Short mmCIF file of C-alpha atoms in Angstrom, two decimals:
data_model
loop_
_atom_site.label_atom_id
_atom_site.label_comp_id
_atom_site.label_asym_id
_atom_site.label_seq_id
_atom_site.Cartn_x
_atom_site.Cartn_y
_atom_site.Cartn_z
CA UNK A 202 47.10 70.53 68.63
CA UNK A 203 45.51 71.03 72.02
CA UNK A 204 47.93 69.56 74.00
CA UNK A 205 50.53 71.65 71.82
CA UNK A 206 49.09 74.58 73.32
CA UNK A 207 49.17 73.50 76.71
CA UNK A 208 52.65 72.25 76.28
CA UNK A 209 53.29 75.85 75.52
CA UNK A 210 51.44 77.02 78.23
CA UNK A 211 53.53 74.97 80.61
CA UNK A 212 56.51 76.18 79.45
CA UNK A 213 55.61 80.11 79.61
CA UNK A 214 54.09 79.51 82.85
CA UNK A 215 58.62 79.27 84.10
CA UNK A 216 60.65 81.65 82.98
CA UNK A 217 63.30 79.99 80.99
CA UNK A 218 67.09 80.95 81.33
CA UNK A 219 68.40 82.75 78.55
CA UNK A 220 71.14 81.28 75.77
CA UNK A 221 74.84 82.07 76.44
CA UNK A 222 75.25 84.33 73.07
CA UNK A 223 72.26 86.79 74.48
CA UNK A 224 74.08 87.22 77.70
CA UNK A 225 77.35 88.22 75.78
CA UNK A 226 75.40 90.95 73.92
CA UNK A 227 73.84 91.93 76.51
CA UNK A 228 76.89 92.07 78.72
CA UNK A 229 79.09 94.53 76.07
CA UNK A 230 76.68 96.86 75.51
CA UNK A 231 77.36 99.22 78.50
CA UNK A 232 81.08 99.13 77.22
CA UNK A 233 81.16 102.40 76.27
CA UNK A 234 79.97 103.67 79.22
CA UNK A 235 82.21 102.00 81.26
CA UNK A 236 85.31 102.53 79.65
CA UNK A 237 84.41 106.63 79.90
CA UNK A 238 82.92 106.04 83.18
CA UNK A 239 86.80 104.83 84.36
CA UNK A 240 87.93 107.52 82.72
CA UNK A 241 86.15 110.42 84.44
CA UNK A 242 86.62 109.16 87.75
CA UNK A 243 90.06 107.72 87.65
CA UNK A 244 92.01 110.54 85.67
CA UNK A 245 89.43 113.67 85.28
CA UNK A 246 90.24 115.24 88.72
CA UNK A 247 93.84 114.06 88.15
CA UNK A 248 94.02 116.05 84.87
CA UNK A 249 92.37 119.57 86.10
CA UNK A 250 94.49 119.66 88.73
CA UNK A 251 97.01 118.98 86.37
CA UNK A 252 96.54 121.78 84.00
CA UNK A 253 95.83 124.31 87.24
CA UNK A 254 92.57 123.66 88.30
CA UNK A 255 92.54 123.96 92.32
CA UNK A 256 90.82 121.23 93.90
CA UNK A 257 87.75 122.63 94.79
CA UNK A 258 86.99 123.80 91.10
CA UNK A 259 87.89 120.61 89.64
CA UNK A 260 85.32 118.90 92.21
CA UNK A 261 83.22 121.57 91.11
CA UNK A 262 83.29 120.23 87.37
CA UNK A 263 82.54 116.59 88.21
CA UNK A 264 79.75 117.88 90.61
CA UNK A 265 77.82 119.44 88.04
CA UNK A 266 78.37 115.99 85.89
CA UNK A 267 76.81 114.05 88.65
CA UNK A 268 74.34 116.28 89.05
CA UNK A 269 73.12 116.62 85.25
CA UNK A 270 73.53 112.50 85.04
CA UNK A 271 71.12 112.59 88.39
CA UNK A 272 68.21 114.18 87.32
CA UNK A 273 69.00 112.82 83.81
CA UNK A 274 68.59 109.08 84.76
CA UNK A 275 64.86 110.39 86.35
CA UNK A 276 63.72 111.56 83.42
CA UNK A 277 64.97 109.59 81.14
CA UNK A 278 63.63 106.45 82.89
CA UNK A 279 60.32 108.07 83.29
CA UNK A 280 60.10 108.82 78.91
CA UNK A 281 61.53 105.09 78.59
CA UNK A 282 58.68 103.76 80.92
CA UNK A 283 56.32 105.75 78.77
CA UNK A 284 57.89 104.86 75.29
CA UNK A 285 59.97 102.10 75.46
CA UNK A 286 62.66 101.32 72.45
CA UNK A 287 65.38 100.32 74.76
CA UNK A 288 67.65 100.32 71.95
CA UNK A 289 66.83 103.88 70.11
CA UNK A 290 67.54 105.24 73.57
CA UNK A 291 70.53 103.36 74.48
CA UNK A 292 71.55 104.39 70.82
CA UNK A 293 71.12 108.13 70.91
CA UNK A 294 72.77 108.00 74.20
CA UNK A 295 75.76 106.59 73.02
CA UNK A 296 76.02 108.94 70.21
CA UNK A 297 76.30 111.90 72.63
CA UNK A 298 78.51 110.38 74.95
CA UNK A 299 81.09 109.30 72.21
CA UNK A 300 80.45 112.98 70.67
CA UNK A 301 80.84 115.18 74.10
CA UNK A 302 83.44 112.75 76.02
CA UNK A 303 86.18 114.01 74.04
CA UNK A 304 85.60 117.82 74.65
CA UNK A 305 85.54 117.12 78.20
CA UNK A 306 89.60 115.97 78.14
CA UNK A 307 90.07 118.39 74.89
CA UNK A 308 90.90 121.58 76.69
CA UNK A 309 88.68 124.69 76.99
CA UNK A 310 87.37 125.80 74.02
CA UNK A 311 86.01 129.15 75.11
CA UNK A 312 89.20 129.82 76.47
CA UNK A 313 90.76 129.67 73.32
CA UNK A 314 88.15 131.95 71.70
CA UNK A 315 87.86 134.61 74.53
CA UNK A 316 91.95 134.70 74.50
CA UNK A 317 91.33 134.03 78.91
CA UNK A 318 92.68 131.38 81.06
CA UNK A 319 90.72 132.61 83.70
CA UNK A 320 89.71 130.40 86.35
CA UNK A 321 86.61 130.71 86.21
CA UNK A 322 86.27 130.39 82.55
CA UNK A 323 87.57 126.83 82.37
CA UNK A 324 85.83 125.78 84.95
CA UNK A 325 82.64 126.82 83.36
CA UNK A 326 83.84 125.70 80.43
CA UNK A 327 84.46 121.77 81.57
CA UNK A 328 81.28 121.89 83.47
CA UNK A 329 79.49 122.46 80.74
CA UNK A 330 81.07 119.39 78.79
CA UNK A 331 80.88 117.22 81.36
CA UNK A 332 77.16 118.51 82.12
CA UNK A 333 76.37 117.37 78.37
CA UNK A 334 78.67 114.18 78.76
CA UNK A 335 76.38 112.55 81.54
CA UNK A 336 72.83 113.31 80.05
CA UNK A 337 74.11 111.01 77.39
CA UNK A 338 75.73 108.58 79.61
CA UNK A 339 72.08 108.98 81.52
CA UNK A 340 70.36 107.49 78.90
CA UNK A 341 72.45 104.92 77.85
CA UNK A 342 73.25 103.36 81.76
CA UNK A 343 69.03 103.62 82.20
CA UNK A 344 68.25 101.48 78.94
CA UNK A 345 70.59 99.44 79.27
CA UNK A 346 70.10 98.44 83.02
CA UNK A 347 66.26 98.28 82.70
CA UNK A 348 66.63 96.17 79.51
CA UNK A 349 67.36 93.36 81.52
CA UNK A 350 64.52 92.63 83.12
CA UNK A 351 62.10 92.54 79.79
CA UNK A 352 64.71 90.52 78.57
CA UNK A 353 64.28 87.60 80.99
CA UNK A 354 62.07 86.52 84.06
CA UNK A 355 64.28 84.16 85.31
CA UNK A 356 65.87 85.60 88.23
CA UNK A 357 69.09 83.73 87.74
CA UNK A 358 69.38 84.90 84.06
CA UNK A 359 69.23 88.59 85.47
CA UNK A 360 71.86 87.79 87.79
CA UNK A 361 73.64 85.96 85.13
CA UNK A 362 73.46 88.96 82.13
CA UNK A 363 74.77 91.52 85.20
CA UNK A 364 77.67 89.77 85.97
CA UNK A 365 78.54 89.34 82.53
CA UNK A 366 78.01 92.72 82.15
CA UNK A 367 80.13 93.56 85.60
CA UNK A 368 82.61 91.29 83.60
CA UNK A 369 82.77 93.30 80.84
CA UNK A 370 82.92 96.78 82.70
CA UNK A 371 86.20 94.92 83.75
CA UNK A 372 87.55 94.76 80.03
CA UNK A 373 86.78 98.44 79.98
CA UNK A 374 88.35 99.31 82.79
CA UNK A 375 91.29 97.03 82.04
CA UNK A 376 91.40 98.21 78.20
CA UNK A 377 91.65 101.78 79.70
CA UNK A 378 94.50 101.25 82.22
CA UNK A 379 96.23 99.52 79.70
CA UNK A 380 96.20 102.65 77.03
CA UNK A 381 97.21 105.06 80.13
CA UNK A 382 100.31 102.69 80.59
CA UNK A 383 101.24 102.92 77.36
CA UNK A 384 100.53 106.75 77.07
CA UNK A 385 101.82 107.55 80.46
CA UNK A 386 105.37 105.51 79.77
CA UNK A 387 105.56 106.26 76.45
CA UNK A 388 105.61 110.19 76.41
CA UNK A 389 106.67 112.69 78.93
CA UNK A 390 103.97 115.85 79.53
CA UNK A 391 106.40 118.31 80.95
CA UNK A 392 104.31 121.62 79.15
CA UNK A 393 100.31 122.27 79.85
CA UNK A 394 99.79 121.46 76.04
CA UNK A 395 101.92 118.03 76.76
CA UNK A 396 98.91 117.15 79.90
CA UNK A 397 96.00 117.64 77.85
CA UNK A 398 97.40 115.50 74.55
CA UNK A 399 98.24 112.53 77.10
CA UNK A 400 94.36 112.51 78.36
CA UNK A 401 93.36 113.61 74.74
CA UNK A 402 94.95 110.22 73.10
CA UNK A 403 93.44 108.16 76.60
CA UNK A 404 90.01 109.61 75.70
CA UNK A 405 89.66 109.45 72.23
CA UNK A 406 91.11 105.65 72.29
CA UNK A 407 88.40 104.82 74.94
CA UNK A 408 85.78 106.15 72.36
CA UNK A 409 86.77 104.52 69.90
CA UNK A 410 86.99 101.13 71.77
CA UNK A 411 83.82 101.77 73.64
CA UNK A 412 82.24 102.79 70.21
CA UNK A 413 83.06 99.05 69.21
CA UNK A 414 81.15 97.30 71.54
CA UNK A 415 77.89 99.48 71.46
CA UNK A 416 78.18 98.39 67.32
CA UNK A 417 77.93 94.48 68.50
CA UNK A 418 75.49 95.03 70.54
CA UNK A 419 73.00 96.54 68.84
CA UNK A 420 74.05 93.85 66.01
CA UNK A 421 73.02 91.18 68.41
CA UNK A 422 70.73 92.51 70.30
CA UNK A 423 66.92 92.69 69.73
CA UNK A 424 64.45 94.87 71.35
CA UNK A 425 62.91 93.04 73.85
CA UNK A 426 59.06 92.82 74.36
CA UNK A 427 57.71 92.97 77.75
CA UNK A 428 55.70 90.00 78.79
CA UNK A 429 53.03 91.34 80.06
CA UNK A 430 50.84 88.47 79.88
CA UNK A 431 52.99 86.73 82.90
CA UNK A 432 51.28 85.61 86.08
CA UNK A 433 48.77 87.47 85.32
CA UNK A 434 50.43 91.47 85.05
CA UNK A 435 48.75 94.01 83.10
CA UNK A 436 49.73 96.06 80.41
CA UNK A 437 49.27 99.67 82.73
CA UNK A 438 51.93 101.64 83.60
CA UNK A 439 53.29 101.59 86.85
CA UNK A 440 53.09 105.24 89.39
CA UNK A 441 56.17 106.15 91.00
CA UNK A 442 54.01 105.79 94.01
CA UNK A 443 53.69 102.34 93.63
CA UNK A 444 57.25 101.88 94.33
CA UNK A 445 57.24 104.42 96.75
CA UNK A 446 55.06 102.33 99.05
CA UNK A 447 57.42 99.30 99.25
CA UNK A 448 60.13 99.06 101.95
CA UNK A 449 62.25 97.24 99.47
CA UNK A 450 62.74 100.08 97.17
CA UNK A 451 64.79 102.33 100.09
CA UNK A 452 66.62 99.17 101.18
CA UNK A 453 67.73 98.57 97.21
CA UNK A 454 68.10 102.47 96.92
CA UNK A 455 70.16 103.14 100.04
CA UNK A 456 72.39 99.68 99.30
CA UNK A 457 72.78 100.73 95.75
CA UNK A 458 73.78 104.42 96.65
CA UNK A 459 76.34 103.06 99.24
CA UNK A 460 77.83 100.31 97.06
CA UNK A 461 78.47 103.15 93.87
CA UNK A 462 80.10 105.40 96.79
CA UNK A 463 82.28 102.75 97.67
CA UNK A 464 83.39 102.25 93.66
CA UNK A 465 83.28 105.39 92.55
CA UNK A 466 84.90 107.73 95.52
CA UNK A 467 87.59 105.11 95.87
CA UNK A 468 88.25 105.32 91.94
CA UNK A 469 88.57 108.77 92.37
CA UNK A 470 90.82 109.10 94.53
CA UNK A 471 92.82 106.25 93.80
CA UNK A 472 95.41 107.58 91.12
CA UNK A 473 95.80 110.66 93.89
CA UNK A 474 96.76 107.99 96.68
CA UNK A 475 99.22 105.80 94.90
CA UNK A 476 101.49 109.40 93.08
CA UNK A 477 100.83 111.53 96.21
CA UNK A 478 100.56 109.54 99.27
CA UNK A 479 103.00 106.17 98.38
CA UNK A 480 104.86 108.19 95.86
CA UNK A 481 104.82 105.25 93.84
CA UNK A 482 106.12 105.11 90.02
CA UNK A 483 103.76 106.83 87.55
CA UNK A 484 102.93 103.69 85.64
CA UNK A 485 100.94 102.76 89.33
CA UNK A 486 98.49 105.02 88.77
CA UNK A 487 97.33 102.70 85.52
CA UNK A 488 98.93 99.48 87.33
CA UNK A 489 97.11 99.28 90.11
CA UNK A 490 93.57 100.13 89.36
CA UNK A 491 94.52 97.37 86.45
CA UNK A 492 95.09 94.77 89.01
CA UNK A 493 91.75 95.83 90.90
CA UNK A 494 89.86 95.12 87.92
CA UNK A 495 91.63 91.95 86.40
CA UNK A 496 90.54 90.32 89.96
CA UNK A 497 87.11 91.88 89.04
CA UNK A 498 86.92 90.19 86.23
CA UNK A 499 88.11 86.99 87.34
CA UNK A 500 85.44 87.10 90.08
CA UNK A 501 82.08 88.08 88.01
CA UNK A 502 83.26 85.40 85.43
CA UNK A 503 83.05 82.78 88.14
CA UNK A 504 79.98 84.17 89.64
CA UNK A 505 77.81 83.39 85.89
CA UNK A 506 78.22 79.64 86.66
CA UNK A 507 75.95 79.73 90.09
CA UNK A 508 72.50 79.87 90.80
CA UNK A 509 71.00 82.50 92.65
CA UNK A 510 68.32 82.86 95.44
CA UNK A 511 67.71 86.17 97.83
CA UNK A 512 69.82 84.78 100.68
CA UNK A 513 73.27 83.96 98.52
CA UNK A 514 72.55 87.43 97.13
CA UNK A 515 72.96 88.90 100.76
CA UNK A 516 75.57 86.22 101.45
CA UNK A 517 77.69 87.45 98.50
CA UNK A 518 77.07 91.21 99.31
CA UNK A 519 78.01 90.95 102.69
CA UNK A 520 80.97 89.03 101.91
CA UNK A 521 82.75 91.83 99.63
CA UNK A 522 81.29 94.33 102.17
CA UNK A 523 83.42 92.89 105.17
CA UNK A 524 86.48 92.41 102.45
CA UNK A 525 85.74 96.52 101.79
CA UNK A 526 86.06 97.15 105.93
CA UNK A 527 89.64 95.34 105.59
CA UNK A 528 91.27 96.60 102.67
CA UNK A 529 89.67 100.69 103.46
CA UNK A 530 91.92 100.09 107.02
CA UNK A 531 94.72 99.37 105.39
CA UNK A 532 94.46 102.00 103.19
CA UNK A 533 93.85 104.30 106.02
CA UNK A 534 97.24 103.12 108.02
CA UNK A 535 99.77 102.14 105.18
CA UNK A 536 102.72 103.58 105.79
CA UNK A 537 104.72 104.94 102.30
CA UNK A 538 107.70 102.27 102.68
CA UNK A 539 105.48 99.44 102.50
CA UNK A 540 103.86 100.52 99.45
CA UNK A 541 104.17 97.56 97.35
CA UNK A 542 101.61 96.07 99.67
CA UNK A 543 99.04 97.60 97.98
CA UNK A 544 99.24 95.64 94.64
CA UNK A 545 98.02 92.64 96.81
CA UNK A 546 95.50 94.85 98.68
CA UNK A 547 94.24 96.07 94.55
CA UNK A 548 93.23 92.05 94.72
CA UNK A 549 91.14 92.16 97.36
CA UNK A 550 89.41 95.26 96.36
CA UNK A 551 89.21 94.13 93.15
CA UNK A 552 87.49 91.28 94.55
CA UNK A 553 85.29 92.85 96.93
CA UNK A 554 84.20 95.70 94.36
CA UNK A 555 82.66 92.58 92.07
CA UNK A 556 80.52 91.38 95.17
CA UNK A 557 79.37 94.07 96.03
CA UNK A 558 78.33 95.42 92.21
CA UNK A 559 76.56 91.98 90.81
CA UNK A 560 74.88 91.11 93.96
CA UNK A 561 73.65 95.25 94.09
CA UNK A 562 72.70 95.60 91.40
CA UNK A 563 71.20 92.07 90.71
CA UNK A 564 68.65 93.18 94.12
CA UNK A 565 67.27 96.00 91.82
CA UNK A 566 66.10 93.15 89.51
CA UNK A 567 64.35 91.30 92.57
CA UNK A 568 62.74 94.34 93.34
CA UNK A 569 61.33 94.84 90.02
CA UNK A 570 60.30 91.67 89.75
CA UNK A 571 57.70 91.12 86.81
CA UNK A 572 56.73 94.69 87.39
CA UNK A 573 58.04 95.51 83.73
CA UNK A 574 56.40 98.70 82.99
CA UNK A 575 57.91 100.42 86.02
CA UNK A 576 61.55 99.09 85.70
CA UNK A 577 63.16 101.90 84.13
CA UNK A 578 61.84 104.29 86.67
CA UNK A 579 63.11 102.24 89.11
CA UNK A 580 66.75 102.34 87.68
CA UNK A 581 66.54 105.63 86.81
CA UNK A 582 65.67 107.14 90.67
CA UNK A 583 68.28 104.80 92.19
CA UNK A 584 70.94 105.86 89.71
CA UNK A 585 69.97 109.80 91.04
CA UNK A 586 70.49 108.65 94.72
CA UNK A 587 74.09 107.11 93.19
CA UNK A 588 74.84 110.37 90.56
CA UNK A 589 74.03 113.26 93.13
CA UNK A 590 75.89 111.69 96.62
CA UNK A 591 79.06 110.67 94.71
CA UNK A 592 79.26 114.13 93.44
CA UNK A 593 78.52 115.89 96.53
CA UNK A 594 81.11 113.61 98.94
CA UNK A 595 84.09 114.23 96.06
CA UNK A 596 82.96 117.96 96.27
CA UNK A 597 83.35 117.48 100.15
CA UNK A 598 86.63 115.36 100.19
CA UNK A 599 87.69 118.16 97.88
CA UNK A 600 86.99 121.15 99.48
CA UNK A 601 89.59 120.09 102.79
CA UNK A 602 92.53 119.47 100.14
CA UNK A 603 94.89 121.72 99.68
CA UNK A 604 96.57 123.05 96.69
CA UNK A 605 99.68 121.54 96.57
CA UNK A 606 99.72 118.33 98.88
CA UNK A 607 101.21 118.10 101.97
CA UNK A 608 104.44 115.37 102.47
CA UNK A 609 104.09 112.87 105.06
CA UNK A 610 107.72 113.86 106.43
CA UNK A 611 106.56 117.63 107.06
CA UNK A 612 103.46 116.39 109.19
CA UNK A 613 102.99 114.99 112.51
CA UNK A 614 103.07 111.24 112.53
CA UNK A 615 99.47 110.92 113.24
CA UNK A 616 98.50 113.02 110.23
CA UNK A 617 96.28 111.46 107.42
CA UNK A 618 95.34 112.78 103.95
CA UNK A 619 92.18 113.16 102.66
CA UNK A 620 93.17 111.04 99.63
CA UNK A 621 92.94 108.69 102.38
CA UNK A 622 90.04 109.29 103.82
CA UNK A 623 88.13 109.19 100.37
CA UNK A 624 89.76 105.97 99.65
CA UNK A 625 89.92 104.20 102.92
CA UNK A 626 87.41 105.08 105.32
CA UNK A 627 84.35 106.38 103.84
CA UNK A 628 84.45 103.13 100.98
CA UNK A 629 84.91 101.25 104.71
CA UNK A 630 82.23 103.17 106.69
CA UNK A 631 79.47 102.60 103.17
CA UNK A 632 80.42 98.76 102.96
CA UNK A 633 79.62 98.36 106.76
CA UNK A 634 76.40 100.20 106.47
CA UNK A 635 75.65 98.49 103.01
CA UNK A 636 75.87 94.96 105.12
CA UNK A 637 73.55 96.13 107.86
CA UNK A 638 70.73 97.23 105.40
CA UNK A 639 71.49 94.27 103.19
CA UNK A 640 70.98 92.22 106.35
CA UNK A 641 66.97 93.65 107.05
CA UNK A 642 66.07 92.69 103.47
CA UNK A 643 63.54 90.51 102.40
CA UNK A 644 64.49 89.37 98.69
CA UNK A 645 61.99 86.68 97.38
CA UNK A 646 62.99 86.46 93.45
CA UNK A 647 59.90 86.29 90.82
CA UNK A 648 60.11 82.78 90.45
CA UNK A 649 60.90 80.61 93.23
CA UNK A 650 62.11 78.00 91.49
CA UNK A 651 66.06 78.43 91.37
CA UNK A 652 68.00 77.55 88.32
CA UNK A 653 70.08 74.20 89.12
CA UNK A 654 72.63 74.32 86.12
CA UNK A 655 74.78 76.84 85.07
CA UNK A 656 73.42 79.16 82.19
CA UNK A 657 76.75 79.40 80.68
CA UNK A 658 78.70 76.12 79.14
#
């Protein structure tokens, strides 16, 4: 019996890797997130611009939406630090983004009841939705993300249960592009009313697919208990000054923050580069961001058969950086009658985007280490760094476009957009300066001891 004991011992004393069927719950519960998430940044400015928005007040809507998710991941990791139920959060937060998503493509509501189609109304009026949209999608994103690491010690099972869930924010994303194809080649919007039922039907579908995969994994899924009796880690709750104290935390923060710019401004601006600057067909704009995240996919599939260690993590993250620097020049300088180029440059984004994501986010896990009780604060006030400068440099990008956009053939030959610029250089100019932080880090995983084998068979 005694040896038993110590047997046990032994075994608690190394974190083991975690089974292949926990990963895959793991991994599709931030589905509905993501699928919305590709929504609102690949079609929402698209669509208020659409319906008459000028840019500036349709920056102004998904500014307030970052905003409201910023301060929302704070607080929300700071009640989840002090509560914990992973899973009633991640819940509840789902519920409100599957409830408020839809009113956000639905068309303005007080509009409707005020009998005004005043600018300022709708713009109020999606602000508001998308306001309410992100507090939910704030407290699903922080559960979720934190979960991981009270799930597992093993530092290559965290790695492992992000890319799958990188893998499956590529189903998503692909599952969304694939409904816009259909929607977009199937039915012409010629009227107002005929914009805001194509993004109605691309919204609600996402919901309801999204909606799917949150069921699963709370079917799957247990709550996880922190282990609080590891290496000797106490049961006390962690100060935000704790974290504040370690150089690690701004390196993680400031890498995080510039690898989310680089996904999320590029998404943005994406759909507005392939219609207005390559006046490509209108199935491109679900085409190519399709192909971006099929190679994605591919990519963070591969990466959940490798061990991990703190140097192949920078490796890795410089890797899709320096891809980033490529692809954001040739963005920058393709000329419209080569535009079929850029289905093959949507591979090497695609690419780049899963190094960078996996191996970024996967450093927030080395930097909580077994420091359980503080993990969801730490999520949380990275994600606020991520929420609040992707808002503010769309608002910028915004506020220097113009109303209708501006034909190559009118311009001087040295003129370039600012769809452009958001998807070319500043994606560039954050993966370069993700790759010099990345390369002062110090990342020592929990347990030293790497895993040898794949987790997944």
């Amino acid at each position: 019996m005694r040896n038993d004991l110590e047997n046990e011992d032994d075994d608690d004393s190394y974190p083991k890797p975690v089974g292949r069927w926990t990963v895959f719950y793991y991994g599709v519960g931030h589905m509905l997130n993501d699928v919305t998430a590709a929504c609102w940044f690949t079609y929402l400015l698209l669509f208020l611009t659409e319906i008459g928005l000028s840019p500036r007040d349709a920056a102004t809507v998904m500014l307030a939406g970052q905003i409201a998710d910023g301060f929302a991941t704070v607080f929300a990791g700071e009640l989840i630090d002090r509560f914990g139920h992973f899973k009633i959060w991640h819940g509840a937060g789902s519920i409100l983004v599957a409830i408020s998503f839809s009113s956000v493509f639905g068309g303005c509501l007080p509009c409707k009841i005020l009998a005004s189609c005043s600018s300022l109304i709708e713009t109020v009026s999606y602000s508001t939705s998308a306001a309410i949209f992100n507090v939910g999608w704030a407290a699903t994103q922080v559960s979720h993300m934190s979960m991981v690491n009270c799930i597992s010690l093993n530092s290559s099972s965290r790695v492992v249960m992000t890319s799958c869930r990188n893998a499956f924010t590529m189903v998503a994303n692909l599952s969304l592009y694939a409904v816009a194809l259909v929607v977009f080649s199937s039915s012409k919007a010629t009227t107002h009313a005929d914009i805001e039922n194509q993004y109605r039907w691309i919204a609600y579908t996402s919901i309801f697919i999204g909606c799917c995969f949150v069921g699963i994994f709370h079917l799957g899924t247990k709550e996880p208990r922190l282990k609080i009796c590891v290496h000797g880690t106490s049961n006390a709750r962690i100060s935000w000054a704790y974290w504040f104290k370690k150089v690690l935390y701004y390196q993680v923060g400031l890498v995080y923050m510039l690898t989310r710019l680089v996904q999320n401004v590029s998404q943005a601006y994406l759909a507005f580069y392939v219609m207005d600057d390559l006046q490509m067909a209108k199935s491109a704009k679900a085409l190519v961001p399709a192909i971006i995240y099929m190679s994605s996919f591919f990519v963070s599939v591969i990466m959940q058969e490798m061990s991990w260690t703190g140097q192949r993590l920078k490796a890795y993250y410089s890797a899709g950086g320096i891809l980033w620097v490529f692809c954001g020049a040739g963005i920058l300088f393709l000329p419209r009658n080569m535009s079929a180029f850029m289905y093959v440059m949507s591979v090497f984004i695609g690419i780049a985007n899963a190094l960078m994501t996996v191996t970024g986010v996967s450093m927030q896990s080395i930097l909580v280490g077994t420091d359980l009780k503080g993990c969801a604060f730490v999520y949380g006030s990275l994600s606020f760094l991520d929420k609040v400068s992707c808002g503010l440099a769309v608002f910028a990008l915004q506020s220097f476009q113009s109303n209708t956009p501006k034909t190559q053939e009118t311009l001087s030959t040295g003129y370039i957009s600012v769809t452009r610029y958001g998807l070319g250089l500043l994606p560039a100019a954050c993966s370069l300066a993700g790759v010099a932080i990345t390369y002062t880090m110090k990342l020592q995983p929990p347990d030293s001891k790497s895993l040898l084998e794949p987790l997944l068979e």
